[in-house]
Short mmCIF file of C-alpha atoms in Angstrom, two decimals:
data_model
loop_
_atom_site.label_atom_id
_atom_site.label_comp_id
_atom_site.label_asym_id
_atom_site.label_seq_id
_atom_site.Cartn_x
_atom_site.Cartn_y
_atom_site.Cartn_z
CA MET A 1037 -26.78 -7.55 -9.59
CA SER A 1038 -25.44 -7.39 -5.91
CA GLU A 1039 -25.62 -4.51 -3.50
CA PRO A 1040 -23.08 -1.86 -4.41
CA VAL A 1041 -19.50 -1.96 -2.58
CA LYS A 1042 -19.01 1.54 -1.06
CA VAL A 1043 -15.58 2.63 -1.69
CA LEU A 1044 -13.94 5.59 -0.27
CA VAL A 1045 -11.03 7.24 -1.86
CA THR A 1046 -9.41 10.46 -0.04
CA GLY A 1047 -7.14 12.77 -1.78
CA ALA A 1048 -9.77 12.18 -4.68
CA ALA A 1049 -9.01 15.33 -6.47
CA GLY A 1050 -5.21 14.66 -6.55
CA GLN A 1051 -3.21 12.57 -9.33
CA ILE A 1052 -3.09 9.17 -7.93
CA ALA A 1053 -6.77 9.10 -7.43
CA TYR A 1054 -7.24 10.49 -11.09
CA SER A 1055 -5.49 7.14 -12.17
CA LEU A 1056 -7.08 5.09 -9.88
CA LEU A 1057 -10.86 5.89 -9.97
CA TYR A 1058 -11.57 4.77 -13.42
CA SER A 1059 -10.00 1.38 -12.69
CA ILE A 1060 -12.39 0.66 -9.57
CA ALA A 1061 -15.28 2.06 -11.18
CA LYS A 1062 -15.08 -0.16 -14.47
CA GLY A 1063 -14.52 -3.35 -12.34
CA ASP A 1064 -10.77 -4.01 -12.34
CA VAL A 1065 -10.61 -4.36 -8.45
CA PHE A 1066 -14.01 -5.85 -7.28
CA GLY A 1067 -14.89 -7.65 -10.37
CA GLU A 1068 -16.87 -7.09 -13.63
CA LYS A 1069 -20.37 -7.94 -11.94
CA GLN A 1070 -20.02 -5.86 -8.85
CA PRO A 1071 -21.65 -2.45 -8.78
CA ILE A 1072 -19.70 0.30 -7.07
CA SER A 1073 -20.67 3.35 -5.05
CA LEU A 1074 -17.56 5.79 -5.06
CA VAL A 1075 -17.30 8.18 -2.16
CA LEU A 1076 -14.78 10.83 -2.87
CA LEU A 1077 -13.16 12.94 -0.05
CA ASP A 1078 -10.93 15.94 -0.38
CA ILE A 1079 -10.49 19.48 1.19
CA GLU A 1080 -12.82 22.29 0.64
CA PRO A 1081 -10.45 24.26 -1.57
CA MET A 1082 -10.46 21.09 -3.92
CA MET A 1083 -13.98 20.93 -4.47
CA ALA A 1084 -14.25 22.55 -7.71
CA VAL A 1085 -11.65 20.45 -9.11
CA LEU A 1086 -13.57 17.35 -7.46
CA ASP A 1087 -16.52 18.34 -9.37
CA GLY A 1088 -14.54 17.93 -12.71
CA VAL A 1089 -13.36 14.33 -11.59
CA VAL A 1090 -17.20 13.72 -10.99
CA MET A 1091 -18.21 14.96 -14.46
CA GLU A 1092 -15.55 12.85 -16.06
CA LEU A 1093 -16.69 9.55 -14.28
CA GLN A 1094 -20.22 10.40 -15.16
CA ASP A 1095 -19.27 10.94 -18.84
CA CYS A 1096 -17.33 7.36 -18.70
CA ALA A 1097 -21.10 5.92 -18.72
CA LEU A 1098 -19.82 3.01 -16.87
CA PRO A 1099 -22.30 0.16 -16.08
CA LEU A 1100 -21.06 -0.78 -12.78
CA LEU A 1101 -20.74 2.73 -11.20
CA ALA A 1102 -23.99 3.08 -9.22
CA ASP A 1103 -23.17 6.51 -7.70
CA VAL A 1104 -20.57 9.03 -6.91
CA ILE A 1105 -20.58 11.07 -3.82
CA PRO A 1106 -17.94 14.06 -3.53
CA THR A 1107 -17.52 15.79 -0.01
CA ALA A 1108 -15.06 17.56 2.12
CA ASP A 1109 -17.12 16.38 5.26
CA GLU A 1110 -15.28 13.30 6.92
CA SER A 1111 -18.49 12.32 8.58
CA ALA A 1112 -20.33 11.72 5.51
CA ALA A 1113 -17.35 10.24 3.58
CA PHE A 1114 -16.75 7.28 6.07
CA LYS A 1115 -20.45 6.60 6.68
CA ASP A 1116 -21.17 2.96 5.97
CA ILE A 1117 -18.03 2.40 3.71
CA ASP A 1118 -16.77 -1.25 2.94
CA VAL A 1119 -13.26 -0.21 1.74
CA ALA A 1120 -11.08 3.06 2.53
CA LEU A 1121 -8.37 3.99 0.28
CA LEU A 1122 -6.47 6.58 2.22
CA VAL A 1123 -4.28 8.18 -0.64
CA GLY A 1124 -4.60 11.79 0.69
CA ALA A 1125 -2.18 13.11 3.18
CA GLN A 1126 0.23 16.20 3.97
CA PRO A 1127 3.00 16.18 1.04
CA ARG A 1128 6.67 16.85 2.29
CA ARG A 1129 7.31 20.44 1.18
CA GLN A 1130 10.49 21.97 0.63
CA GLY A 1131 12.47 22.94 3.83
CA MET A 1132 10.13 20.83 5.84
CA GLU A 1133 11.51 18.44 8.55
CA ARG A 1134 10.58 14.74 8.92
CA LYS A 1135 9.04 15.49 12.24
CA ASP A 1136 6.84 18.37 10.86
CA LEU A 1137 5.68 15.93 8.22
CA LEU A 1138 4.69 13.32 10.77
CA LYS A 1139 3.08 16.10 12.91
CA ALA A 1140 0.79 17.29 10.12
CA ASN A 1141 -0.10 13.84 9.33
CA VAL A 1142 -0.97 12.53 12.67
CA LYS A 1143 -3.59 15.47 12.68
CA ILE A 1144 -5.12 14.28 9.51
CA PHE A 1145 -4.96 10.57 10.33
CA LYS A 1146 -6.26 11.10 14.01
CA SER A 1147 -9.29 12.94 12.55
CA GLN A 1148 -10.19 10.42 9.86
CA GLY A 1149 -9.58 7.56 12.59
CA ALA A 1150 -12.33 8.97 14.72
CA ALA A 1151 -14.61 9.17 11.62
CA LEU A 1152 -13.90 5.56 10.60
CA ASP A 1153 -14.56 4.45 14.25
CA ALA A 1154 -17.85 6.27 14.42
CA HIS A 1155 -19.40 5.87 10.90
CA ALA A 1156 -17.69 2.99 8.87
CA LYS A 1157 -18.91 -0.56 8.93
CA LYS A 1158 -16.82 -2.74 11.29
CA THR A 1159 -15.93 -4.94 8.47
CA VAL A 1160 -14.19 -2.00 6.58
CA LYS A 1161 -10.90 -2.66 5.06
CA VAL A 1162 -8.42 0.16 5.21
CA VAL A 1163 -5.62 0.64 2.89
CA VAL A 1164 -3.09 3.73 3.62
CA VAL A 1165 -1.38 4.93 0.64
CA GLY A 1166 -0.55 8.63 1.73
CA ASN A 1167 3.25 8.87 3.37
CA PRO A 1168 4.61 8.00 5.61
CA ALA A 1169 2.20 5.26 4.81
CA ASN A 1170 3.32 2.86 7.76
CA THR A 1171 3.04 5.36 10.55
CA ASN A 1172 -0.05 6.98 9.13
CA ALA A 1173 -1.83 3.66 9.16
CA LEU A 1174 -0.81 2.94 12.71
CA VAL A 1175 -2.28 6.28 13.70
CA ILE A 1176 -5.67 5.73 12.04
CA ALA A 1177 -5.85 2.33 13.66
CA GLN A 1178 -5.28 3.80 17.03
CA PHE A 1179 -8.09 6.18 16.88
CA ALA A 1180 -10.55 3.34 15.43
CA PRO A 1181 -10.48 1.02 18.11
CA SER A 1182 -13.81 -0.49 17.16
CA ILE A 1183 -12.40 -1.78 13.81
CA PRO A 1184 -10.23 -5.01 14.23
CA LYS A 1185 -6.51 -4.11 13.82
CA GLU A 1186 -6.22 -7.11 10.90
CA ASN A 1187 -8.34 -4.68 8.76
CA PHE A 1188 -5.87 -1.97 8.37
CA SER A 1189 -2.71 -2.10 5.94
CA CYS A 1190 -0.42 0.13 3.96
CA LEU A 1191 0.58 0.02 0.51
CA THR A 1192 3.94 -1.64 -0.24
CA ARG A 1193 2.79 -3.41 -3.56
CA LEU A 1194 4.22 -0.61 -5.55
CA ASP A 1195 7.63 -1.54 -4.00
CA GLN A 1196 6.79 -5.28 -4.79
CA ASN A 1197 5.98 -4.47 -8.41
CA ARG A 1198 9.08 -2.51 -8.96
CA ALA A 1199 11.14 -5.16 -7.63
CA GLN A 1200 9.38 -7.72 -9.88
CA ALA A 1201 9.87 -5.54 -12.93
CA GLN A 1202 13.56 -4.91 -12.20
CA VAL A 1203 14.03 -8.97 -12.07
CA ALA A 1204 11.96 -9.15 -15.21
CA SER A 1205 14.09 -6.72 -16.97
CA ARG A 1206 17.44 -8.18 -15.73
CA LEU A 1207 16.61 -11.45 -17.13
CA GLY A 1208 14.51 -10.63 -20.10
CA ILE A 1209 11.35 -12.17 -19.39
CA SER A 1210 7.87 -10.97 -18.67
CA ASN A 1211 6.82 -9.97 -15.25
CA GLU A 1212 4.23 -12.69 -14.80
CA ASN A 1213 7.46 -15.22 -14.80
CA VAL A 1214 8.96 -13.56 -11.62
CA GLN A 1215 7.16 -14.72 -8.39
CA ARG A 1216 7.80 -14.18 -4.59
CA THR A 1217 9.71 -10.94 -4.56
CA ILE A 1218 9.44 -9.70 -0.86
CA ILE A 1219 9.32 -6.28 0.62
CA TRP A 1220 10.22 -6.05 4.21
CA GLY A 1221 9.52 -3.01 6.54
CA ASN A 1222 8.75 0.48 5.63
CA HIS A 1223 7.59 2.07 2.61
CA SER A 1224 10.83 4.38 2.56
CA SER A 1225 14.36 4.17 1.45
CA THR A 1226 15.24 1.74 4.37
CA GLN A 1227 12.72 -0.89 2.97
CA PHE A 1228 14.26 -4.15 2.04
CA PRO A 1229 13.47 -5.81 -1.48
CA ASP A 1230 14.51 -9.39 -0.79
CA LEU A 1231 15.12 -11.91 -3.70
CA ALA A 1232 16.30 -14.74 -1.45
CA HIS A 1233 13.02 -16.65 -1.84
CA ALA A 1234 12.06 -15.28 -5.29
CA VAL A 1235 11.54 -17.84 -8.22
CA VAL A 1236 11.55 -17.42 -11.99
CA HIS A 1237 10.23 -19.10 -14.95
CA VAL A 1238 13.13 -19.01 -17.56
CA ASN A 1239 13.11 -21.14 -20.78
CA GLY A 1240 10.40 -23.30 -19.42
CA LYS A 1241 12.17 -24.03 -16.14
CA LEU A 1242 11.26 -22.81 -12.48
CA MET A 1243 14.28 -21.82 -10.59
CA PRO A 1244 15.57 -19.68 -7.81
CA ALA A 1245 15.84 -15.85 -9.09
CA GLN A 1246 19.24 -15.39 -7.70
CA GLU A 1247 20.39 -18.51 -9.44
CA ALA A 1248 19.23 -17.15 -12.63
CA ILE A 1249 20.50 -13.73 -12.26
CA LYS A 1250 24.18 -15.04 -11.23
CA ASP A 1251 25.20 -11.73 -9.85
CA ASP A 1252 25.24 -11.47 -6.10
CA ASP A 1253 26.69 -8.02 -6.38
CA TRP A 1254 23.73 -6.76 -8.41
CA VAL A 1255 21.21 -8.52 -6.06
CA LYS A 1256 22.62 -6.96 -2.74
CA ASN A 1257 23.44 -3.50 -4.05
CA ASP A 1258 22.10 -2.00 -7.41
CA PHE A 1259 18.84 -4.13 -7.25
CA ILE A 1260 18.13 -2.92 -3.60
CA LYS A 1261 18.98 0.60 -4.47
CA THR A 1262 17.05 0.98 -7.58
CA VAL A 1263 13.89 -0.19 -5.81
CA GLN A 1264 14.28 1.81 -2.57
CA THR A 1265 14.86 5.00 -4.41
CA ARG A 1266 12.55 4.36 -7.68
CA GLY A 1267 9.77 6.85 -6.19
CA GLY A 1268 12.49 9.55 -6.32
CA ALA A 1269 13.68 8.63 -9.73
CA VAL A 1270 10.34 8.99 -11.08
CA ILE A 1271 10.05 12.46 -9.35
CA GLN A 1272 13.30 13.65 -10.91
CA ALA A 1273 12.07 12.46 -14.44
CA ARG A 1274 8.51 13.49 -14.32
CA LYS A 1275 8.56 16.39 -11.78
CA LEU A 1276 5.52 14.67 -10.10
CA SER A 1277 5.49 11.48 -8.01
CA SER A 1278 4.36 8.14 -9.31
CA ALA A 1279 0.63 7.99 -10.19
CA MET A 1280 -0.18 5.49 -12.58
CA SER A 1281 2.01 2.92 -11.07
CA ALA A 1282 0.74 3.71 -7.41
CA ALA A 1283 -2.89 3.38 -8.72
CA LYS A 1284 -2.04 0.08 -10.25
CA ALA A 1285 -0.41 -0.99 -7.06
CA ILE A 1286 -3.40 -0.03 -5.01
CA CYS A 1287 -5.78 -1.98 -7.35
CA ASP A 1288 -3.48 -5.15 -6.91
CA HIS A 1289 -3.39 -4.78 -3.30
CA VAL A 1290 -7.26 -4.45 -2.79
CA ARG A 1291 -8.13 -7.16 -5.45
CA ASP A 1292 -5.84 -9.71 -3.54
CA TRP A 1293 -7.48 -8.73 -0.47
CA TRP A 1294 -10.97 -9.11 -1.63
CA PHE A 1295 -10.42 -12.37 -3.77
CA GLY A 1296 -7.45 -13.96 -2.16
CA THR A 1297 -4.08 -14.75 -3.34
CA GLY A 1298 -4.22 -18.54 -3.84
CA GLU A 1299 -0.67 -19.81 -3.75
CA ARG A 1300 0.96 -16.62 -4.50
CA TRP A 1301 2.73 -14.31 -2.17
CA VAL A 1302 2.43 -10.59 -2.05
CA SER A 1303 3.82 -7.80 0.26
CA MET A 1304 1.67 -5.79 2.53
CA GLY A 1305 2.19 -3.53 5.30
CA ILE A 1306 0.32 -4.86 8.31
CA ILE A 1307 0.40 -4.72 12.23
CA SER A 1308 3.18 -6.96 13.32
CA LYS A 1309 2.31 -9.72 15.78
CA GLY A 1310 5.78 -10.65 16.27
CA ASP A 1311 6.62 -12.79 13.11
CA TYR A 1312 10.22 -12.72 12.32
CA GLY A 1313 11.48 -10.94 15.30
CA ILE A 1314 9.45 -7.74 14.07
CA LYS A 1315 8.28 -5.95 17.03
CA GLU A 1316 4.56 -6.27 17.87
CA GLY A 1317 2.34 -3.25 17.21
CA LEU A 1318 4.62 -1.96 14.32
CA MET A 1319 2.98 -1.42 10.89
CA TYR A 1320 5.52 -3.56 8.96
CA SER A 1321 5.47 -4.91 5.33
CA PHE A 1322 5.71 -8.67 5.30
CA PRO A 1323 5.12 -11.44 2.64
CA VAL A 1324 1.46 -12.68 3.01
CA GLN A 1325 -1.11 -14.95 1.71
CA ILE A 1326 -4.72 -14.17 1.64
CA GLY A 1327 -7.58 -16.69 1.68
CA THR A 1328 -11.12 -16.31 0.24
CA ASP A 1329 -12.18 -15.29 3.66
CA ARG A 1330 -10.10 -12.18 3.33
CA VAL A 1331 -7.93 -13.17 6.40
CA VAL A 1332 -4.19 -11.96 5.70
CA LYS A 1333 -1.49 -14.50 7.30
CA VAL A 1334 2.14 -13.91 6.96
CA VAL A 1335 4.10 -16.58 5.19
CA PRO A 1336 5.60 -18.68 7.67
CA GLY A 1337 9.11 -20.50 8.12
CA LEU A 1338 11.41 -18.47 5.68
CA THR A 1339 15.10 -18.78 6.34
CA ILE A 1340 16.49 -15.45 7.28
CA SER A 1341 20.27 -14.67 6.44
CA ASN A 1342 22.49 -12.47 8.34
CA PHE A 1343 22.36 -10.15 5.51
CA ALA A 1344 18.55 -10.01 5.57
CA ARG A 1345 18.34 -9.84 9.19
CA GLU A 1346 20.36 -6.67 9.23
CA LYS A 1347 18.29 -5.04 6.63
CA MET A 1348 15.06 -6.01 8.22
CA ASP A 1349 16.31 -4.63 11.57
CA ALA A 1350 17.38 -1.32 10.12
CA THR A 1351 14.05 -0.61 8.53
CA GLN A 1352 12.43 -1.67 11.74
CA ALA A 1353 14.64 0.78 13.59
CA GLU A 1354 13.22 3.68 11.24
CA LEU A 1355 9.57 2.57 12.07
CA ILE A 1356 10.08 2.51 15.51
CA GLU A 1357 11.52 5.92 15.56
CA GLU A 1358 8.73 7.39 13.30
CA LYS A 1359 6.18 5.76 15.58
CA ASP A 1360 7.69 7.34 18.73
CA CYS A 1361 7.74 10.63 16.99
CA ALA A 1362 4.23 10.37 15.70
CA PHE A 1363 2.89 9.42 18.98
CA SER A 1364 4.64 11.93 21.12
CA PHE A 1365 2.50 14.39 19.17
CA LEU A 1366 -0.57 12.84 20.41
CA GLU A 1367 0.52 12.85 23.74
CA ALA A 1368 1.34 16.62 23.68
#
């Protein structure tokens, strides 16, 4: 057996982590022969709940789970980690302004960035899930300057999976027969779910998704709105935010980063280098491919229609506004 991969999960007493930890520990993410050391970080008032989570993980008797370390100490949590799954964040409470949410999360991710910089391996892969995920990822990257910027990402795979599922449902095909759905921009209601380059297998034939759907109005309206607002729809129905689907998307994101995507495209929030006219330095979701060397590369050469350009620019504008707001708190 190889040395354990040390994986940190923050917000570890929360409902997303509760759906996530078992999948990581049993080998769904890093492989069925890879031992795992789990580090579970949460705030001090959640330690009793976290003890219960640890007991359950122990009681699963998982052969790959080398150890479980619960803690409220950031320095201990980030020590020598290989992967950081930053699920915990300040949730938006009733009556809270967006700027107040940004301010609260800037404080959290500034502190975690300093701990990451001081204690984690320099090869650490970081996935930010806690919202606003794109801007939180940008903040933590700012405060961990010794970690390469390419090692930071935020989760938009949930949005991609939602888009894929909507197309599959529309056409009455399985999810595996829908490929190359793209999420551009922010993990928010301004995101742009794009089917212009998507392909589907229908009746044994590979064809453009839009050709198979035969309904441009649905593609440009209902489809986009459904994906953009799906998180809110889940909350409306469950009275709780997405947990099972979010955990599955985190697993998909990390597994593809760890092992590579092959010829598949996946959506992932990464720091822009200017591709497709997106401002450098923004944490923006692009279609990417990942090699076995774990290097993430934006899919090049895609034709961008005027409709797509407008949507991509709108979500970029929101990200610029979020970034400016968040960084103004850092300067205060």
